[in-house]
C-alpha atoms as one frame of an Amber mdcrd trajectory, in Angstrom:
protein
  77.128 167.278 138.166  76.006 168.022 134.616  79.545 167.403 133.328  79.744
 164.052 135.110  76.413 162.891 133.650  77.486 163.880 130.139  80.846 162.105
 130.542  79.203 158.883 131.727  76.687 159.035 128.903  79.500 159.560 126.407
  81.437 156.566 127.736  78.282 154.478 127.473  78.023 155.384 123.799  81.609
 154.503 122.873  81.119 150.688 122.864  78.561 150.967 120.049  81.563 151.492
 117.747  82.990 148.192 118.953  79.960 145.894 118.631  81.147 144.483 115.304
  83.575 141.561 115.473  86.690 142.884 113.811  90.130 141.391 113.252  93.238
 142.962 111.759  94.202 141.645 108.321  97.416 142.022 106.349  98.324 144.903
 104.060  99.484 144.013 100.510 103.137 144.265 101.586 102.523 142.179 104.712
 100.749 139.522 102.656 103.629 139.362 100.153 106.102 138.994 103.037 103.972
 136.296 104.670 103.917 134.252 101.470 107.685 134.679 101.012 108.313 133.642
 104.612 106.399 130.393 104.120 108.052 129.565 100.806 111.538 130.036 102.293
 110.747 128.490 105.718 112.117 131.648 107.341 111.369 133.115 110.755 110.390
 136.391 109.093 110.521 138.089 105.708 110.178 141.571 104.243 109.138 142.384
 100.690 110.805 145.551  99.373 108.417 147.678  97.297 111.358 149.452  95.654
 112.980 146.651  93.716 110.877 143.528  94.474 113.728 142.075  96.514 112.943
 139.997  99.611 114.834 140.053 102.908 114.724 136.953 105.130 115.606 136.070
 108.707 116.648 132.434 108.855 118.630 130.870 111.716 120.300 134.177 112.551
 121.229 134.884 108.932 120.019 137.913 107.000 119.451 136.675 103.467 118.348
 138.726 100.475 116.725 137.513  97.312 118.055 140.063  94.843 115.447 140.416
  92.107 117.959 142.113  89.810 120.312 139.125  89.665 117.626 136.535  90.517
 119.732 134.966  93.277 120.030 134.678  97.052 122.790 136.473  98.980 123.681
 136.112 102.675 124.226 139.701 103.776 124.946 139.340 107.484 125.094 136.736
 110.265 123.717 137.879 113.613 125.232 136.761 116.953 123.893 133.598 118.560
 121.973 133.602 121.833 119.003 135.709 120.791 115.736 135.272 118.956 115.389
 137.479 115.893 111.722 138.028 115.176 111.231 140.740 112.519 113.098 142.256
 109.590 112.542 145.345 107.409 114.678 147.330 104.979 114.728 150.794 103.437
 115.410 152.179  99.982 119.150 152.508 100.732 119.430 148.830 101.604 119.883
 149.423 105.342 118.212 146.663 107.356 116.221 146.728 110.609 116.065 143.641
 112.820 114.091 143.181 116.038 115.940 141.087 118.623 114.186 139.411 121.541
 116.925 138.383 123.993 116.678 134.806 125.242 118.677 135.695 128.372 115.992
 137.193 130.638 118.582 139.187 132.603 119.649 141.057 129.466 117.835 143.454
 127.156 116.208 143.111 123.778 116.981 145.608 121.056 116.322 147.088 117.655
 119.323 146.537 115.376 120.117 148.796 112.456 122.421 147.216 109.880 123.524
 150.393 108.157 124.464 149.823 104.526 127.858 151.400 103.804 128.747 150.522
 100.209 127.356 146.991 100.649 129.108 146.586 104.012 126.723 146.345 106.954
 127.607 148.254 110.110 125.532 147.046 113.113 124.142 149.737 115.438 122.185
 148.321 118.356 119.466 150.288 120.152 118.632 148.489 123.396 115.310 148.827
 125.199 115.434 149.904 128.830 113.608 146.935 130.354 115.284 143.549 130.683
 113.871 140.643 128.696 112.443 139.271 131.950 109.891 142.103 131.850 109.761
 143.042 128.157 109.358 140.805 125.145 109.728 142.249 121.653 106.909 140.745
 119.560 106.784 142.383 116.157 108.265 145.232 114.110 107.646 146.965 110.798
 109.317 149.940 109.127 108.544 152.061 106.066 111.224 154.035 104.267 108.457
 156.031 102.579 107.836 157.785 105.918 111.089 156.777 107.721 108.911 155.530
 110.584 107.969 152.177 112.029 106.615 150.467 115.106 107.571 147.813 117.640
 104.946 145.834 119.513 105.950 144.768 123.042 104.638 142.572 125.797 105.361
 144.149 129.200 105.013 142.181 132.433 102.498 143.714 134.809 101.712 142.738
 138.387  99.264 139.976 137.431  99.571 139.502 133.657 101.489 140.837 130.647
 100.061 143.819 128.759 100.893 144.907 125.242 102.296 148.307 124.301 103.441
 149.959 121.093 106.512 152.040 120.261 106.519 154.365 117.243 110.089 154.968
 116.082 111.649 156.992 113.292 114.977 157.360 111.527 116.454 160.854 111.786
 119.956 161.742 110.577 120.918 158.087 110.518 119.820 157.397 114.102 116.709
 155.690 115.434 114.508 157.817 117.691 111.460 156.914 119.779 112.363 153.218
 120.109 112.496 153.522 123.919 109.022 155.021 124.266 105.540 153.508 124.202
 102.213 155.113 123.395  98.834 154.766 125.093  95.661 156.858 125.145  92.750
 157.551 127.422  89.191 156.522 126.499  87.696 159.309 124.406  91.008 161.037
 123.627  91.965 161.437 119.993  95.682 161.807 120.538  98.111 159.240 121.936
 100.455 160.046 124.809 104.101 159.024 124.975 105.568 157.168 127.968 109.294
 156.583 128.473 110.336 152.944 128.889 113.394 154.066 130.843 111.056 155.552
 133.458 109.630 152.039 133.961 113.030 150.435 134.693 115.011 150.236 137.926
 118.799 150.399 138.049 119.123 146.785 136.868 116.566 147.055 134.082 113.688
 145.317 135.842 110.241 146.858 135.923 109.694 149.377 138.750 106.571 150.723
 140.447 105.941 153.252 137.663 105.973 150.456 135.112 103.613 148.371 137.236
 101.219 151.322 137.526 101.330 151.781 133.747 100.447 148.104 133.260  97.660
 148.376 135.851  96.192 151.359 133.992  96.024 149.278 130.815  94.538 146.291
 132.652  91.849 148.465 134.231  90.995 150.310 131.023  92.083 153.709 132.335
  94.622 153.668 129.491  94.073 151.989 126.131  96.919 150.214 124.365  96.832
 148.408 120.997  97.374 144.656 120.814  97.894 144.565 117.029  99.142 147.104
 114.498  99.495 147.403 110.737 101.462 150.103 108.915  99.845 151.613 105.833
 101.643 151.191 102.465 102.617 154.891 102.515 103.962 154.507 106.052 101.926
 157.504 107.236  99.249 155.757 109.284  98.917 152.861 111.695  95.794 150.728
 111.965  95.456 149.693 115.618  93.317 146.969 117.199  92.574 148.043 120.754
  90.640 146.257 123.536  88.012 148.335 125.324  85.589 147.041 127.997  85.391
 143.517 126.618  85.158 144.634 122.985  87.667 145.583 120.310  87.912 149.091
 118.893  89.644 149.916 115.628  91.754 153.094 115.569  93.844 154.778 112.900
  96.836 156.829 114.088  98.959 159.386 112.260 102.593 158.346 112.799 103.859
 161.950 112.889 101.399 163.702 115.222 100.071 160.585 117.051  96.565 161.913
 116.341  93.870 159.244 116.417  90.532 158.577 114.836  88.110 155.746 115.479
  87.213 153.541 112.514  83.553 152.527 112.382  82.689 149.292 110.523  78.992
 148.785 109.690  76.836 147.335 112.467  76.542 143.966 110.711  80.272 143.655
 110.081  82.178 140.559 111.133  85.566 140.002 109.540  88.955 141.625 109.032
  90.149 145.176 108.394  93.328 145.791 106.398  95.023 148.387 104.197  94.561
 148.729 100.474  97.503 149.788  98.305  96.241 153.407  98.297  95.904 153.720
 102.107  92.189 153.061 102.308  90.793 150.494 104.745  89.484 147.266 103.245
  86.718 145.541 105.202  86.539 141.829 104.342  83.366 140.212 105.665  83.391
 136.589 106.772  80.753 135.904 104.095  83.107 137.083 101.319  81.718 140.594
 100.833  84.228 143.484 100.763  84.031 147.259 100.955  86.466 150.118 101.500
  86.512 152.989 103.969  88.391 156.252 103.413  89.936 157.913 106.460  88.956
 161.445 107.430  91.585 164.127 108.168  93.027 163.675 111.643  91.727 165.949
 114.392  93.847 165.803 117.520  92.004 166.189 120.838  88.598 166.377 119.168
  85.817 163.800 119.051  84.874 164.743 115.512  82.373 161.982 114.623  78.786
 162.267 113.479  76.942 161.486 116.686  78.940 164.037 118.678  78.091 166.691
 116.089  74.417 166.063 116.816  75.010 166.362 120.559  76.934 169.595 120.116
  74.092 171.228 118.256  71.533 169.883 120.758  73.245 170.995 123.957  75.029
 174.285 124.530  76.912 172.696 127.441  78.836 170.293 125.223  81.847 172.578
 124.821  82.112 172.783 128.619  82.128 168.995 128.736  84.921 168.775 126.156
  87.068 171.138 128.191  86.361 169.120 131.316  87.256 165.867 129.552  90.590
 167.191 128.335  91.448 168.314 131.856  90.334 165.109 133.594  93.187 163.432
 135.417  94.014 159.721 135.369  92.726 159.101 138.889  89.253 160.131 137.780
  89.468 157.734 134.848  90.443 154.960 137.250  87.224 155.578 139.154  85.173
 154.964 136.002  86.977 151.797 134.909
C-alpha cells in the first residue's frame, strides 16, 4: 500500500515540469536548411556543416549547391510515384532521403544514396508497415555521430499516433530504421519496439500494433511528437505529450537514456539547440537563456526534488525498485 501511495504521489508531481508552454525550435543547422529551402522553393534542404554545401529535394531531384565551385549540380533523380520529404548527407557525400509512398498498399522507406566516386548507388531500406498505416513525416541524420531519426505517424484504432525511430550507419548499412522507441511515465530510458512485430503478412497493422498505439493514446507509453538532433549528433531534444501537457526530454542517441528538461515556471516560448549542444530557451517576450544538460542516468529519476524525497523517506529505494518492476497493465490502470 505504501508503494502505491508513493507512486501516485510521484505521478502527481510529474506534471509540474510541464506547466510551462514550450515549443520546439530549430537548431542552427535546421535554421540554415529552412532558409535554404525557402530560397530554392524546394521540398526540403540540408545544410552541410563540413563544406557549406546545400543539398535540396526538388520535384524528385537531388540537387547540390557545391560551395567550392559556387554552382548547382543535379546528383540523382528519384523514381516517380512517391513523396520525398527529407534529405541529409554525411561527410563522404552519401545522401539520405526519406520516402513516403503515395501508394497506400506499398511501403515507405529510407533511401541511402551511397557515394562511390561521385556515382550514387541507391540502397533502399523499407519500413515494415504499409503506407496505409505508416506515414514517414521527417528525418535528420548527423555524420558526426553516424546516427539520425525518423518521425512516423502510425494509424491506431481511433486516431494516428506519432512514434520515433533512432537509426545509425554501421559498416555501410543502416540499422534501427525498422524500430520505434517509447517510454513509460517516470522511466529515464527509452524502450525499443520492432515495427515488423506490428505488421501482418501483407504489411498492414496487426493487433500488436493497435495495442502499441492504444498505449500511447492512453498515456501508458509516452512517444515524442517532435524531435531535434543536436549539432554534435549525440542527443535528441524530444517534445512529448503527457496528460494534457507537453514535457521536454533529452535523449542520448547511443544508450537511449533520457532526462527531463525543466524550463523556469514562467517560461513560455521555444526550446532549441545552441551550436555547442546547450539548450536555448527563447521566451515569447524576447528574453533568452541557456540550459546545460546533466550527465545521463539511465533508469534513475535523478532530479532535485527526488533527492529531497530520498533523504526524507527511507522507503524511497523500495519504491524505485517497485517502479522499475511495474508491468504495463498496472500503468494502464493509472492512465
